[in-house]
């Protein structure tokens, strides 16, 4: 006896020497079995204790309580080691794993939670080590060193020989022997080592190689070239490197999960290199993706899966609410200050940990790819973020060797489609000689956007090119900003929700408005930017994925005319298996129509490129079209290209065989027996390395003036319900062009990024065309409104006469205008 209220749980230690009890009186009591005496009374819970457990070695105790928390205790002292919070209701059951690395808890909130406490116990053991525990403390230290990257990034522990073999050694031990003359403080622990531990200078692990990073919307790919010419993909986000390799290991979801952001940041800033961050605070890649698909709607804002979209959109803000309820409101990416938390830097830090570790070695040279539509300021800031993040993954001792750290670099490589073109040309065995050249076009159909690139591939000639084998000149670029696999899934989800609007209104279910989609009658209470609306879009998009990816095993579900989806109403109540009406053929028609528009834009951009650079081409030049990106695997894409090519060939030369004018190459596919070979997705990372500075391929980019991309839009009027182009996107910057007369105090400006509008036949109500109403400060029947391009998304306009504009004399003020995508 000893508790003042009901006893709810009891447990024996493994040697049966101790008994532990938990009571409704909020306490635990540790009892001596033989004498029945009370050894410790443990207090700390604010409500009754429902469950208790011993660790496998009996040194630690665990309790779960009605106050929604778990507490980990030291058996000998009875002191609290760590309180774990995260459940939203009573914790009714707790247990240790056999190796004491994990805890498991069950709660009335309907969730089981697995807690990683390996790092907690290791820190506790070291902090409380004494001379009588020195052997144990040394063992704990060894375990900590072997598991430090498992704690940081869930990377497989190092083999114990790394601490004992003089040919190996551990980075974190380097320099510790040189600190022995420093004055110890109250945090210093002195250990007597019976056997020496081997330190390794991190500089000796530097590999003279290069890393290529394709930072993608849906997934990120890393490739590496070491001391030979061989390029291989690298596993990122897959910690257990002892498992058999699989193709998906090399396509890593670009997603982050924020569990305890504040705890991560506190640790992140404690060291210049390899700080003691914890994987349990922030996860990325496959772990985060799996967690997203199994999380409640309340946790939706704890996931960031629009990392690249946020960076690439000038005015897009970001809100993160981690699972510890910490709220982070971030400005647009370009407005981040040095003091702001930078998710792209953190993501790059994790990539760096997977690249730079004692399994792989250390790398100082990195090449990063970008879409053709990214402006200079965005590219510069992303490179800066990756530089800071990857540098943070390097060992602390290396940061003290400034001459080595000065050699670290992250640089911009070829654009994503151009990098892929290099690999596709090699893989399809194009080897032009002499004056011959290959004219190519790339249709890079990714998760978020589709990029176009056009150019020629030729043999290097002359003294200035003698160090190279081949030259690739890309002089036409463009894209379809919202043609991406994930955007298509959101488009389908929107159309399904729209079709079921009556049922959704009745159930109080909301959803998002995707880009290019428009509001509809009765949508006032359906369209929202709430986390519930976003979760509904995500859940339905995942349900529709088999239709887009042509997953034959799951396509039968779409023949029934309805689909069951877990949705969340506006009050965050889960509506399991909510039934929605669907029409498979209608959805396939929507996909086909949207992709067809992208194909039309590709061919229009091809036409504009060939018109502008026609003097470089000879006669009826064969256009070799390389399909790239995972989305290009769709049979719809191949069919649409065949149809478009047949139509284009008939217009160009009715007598010609279409294969003599155009040839389409499918995306490079994964070979299960040779995962080293580049694919339609991994090819960009390979191409970045192949086109590196000092390599054998020279890349000449005619798309940029002064390192800046062309203007992103076509500007025009509404003429007879059609878009009429006045200013094309390849017009030079800082050059005035008359746009409309100044006879009224306002005018309408229509703009679009789609190349197809340049044919002046696109309906003005096309979803890809936007409109602005612009006021002018001077009305004059004899003057005009002039517009000049000043950046990829900004223009200036002014009122002037034809004669005065030549001398920069204006009738009014020069006004600035930013165009949103």
mmCIF file of C-alpha atoms in Angstrom, residues 267-275 349 388-400 405:
data_model
loop_
_atom_site.group_PDB
_atom_site.id
_atom_site.type_symbol
_atom_site.label_atom_id
_atom_site.label_comp_id
_atom_site.label_asym_id
_atom_site.label_seq_id
_atom_site.Cartn_x
_atom_site.Cartn_y
_atom_site.Cartn_z
ATOM 1 C CA UNK A 267 20.240 22.974 -32.714
ATOM 2 C CA UNK A 268 20.931 24.094 -36.304
ATOM 3 C CA UNK A 269 22.526 27.344 -35.135
ATOM 4 C CA UNK A 270 24.744 25.747 -32.498
ATOM 5 C CA UNK A 271 27.557 24.816 -34.899
ATOM 6 C CA UNK A 272 28.926 25.947 -38.257
ATOM 7 C CA UNK A 273 29.190 22.360 -39.483
ATOM 8 C CA UNK A 274 27.142 19.217 -38.846
ATOM 9 C CA UNK A 275 25.167 20.552 -35.874
ATOM 10 C CA UNK A 349 21.313 20.827 -45.572
ATOM 11 C CA UNK A 388 24.611 27.753 -47.035
ATOM 12 C CA UNK A 389 22.700 24.508 -46.503
ATOM 13 C CA UNK A 390 25.239 22.132 -48.037
ATOM 14 C CA UNK A 391 28.148 23.893 -46.303
ATOM 15 C CA UNK A 392 26.328 23.282 -43.033
ATOM 16 C CA UNK A 393 26.470 19.538 -43.731
ATOM 17 C CA UNK A 394 30.276 19.568 -43.822
ATOM 18 C CA UNK A 395 32.205 18.567 -40.650
ATOM 19 C CA UNK A 396 32.948 21.271 -38.099
ATOM 20 C CA UNK A 397 36.683 20.571 -38.380
ATOM 21 C CA UNK A 398 36.559 21.341 -42.109
ATOM 22 C CA UNK A 399 35.012 24.742 -41.397
ATOM 23 C CA UNK A 400 38.189 25.576 -39.460
ATOM 24 C CA UNK A 405 36.377 25.662 -47.498
#
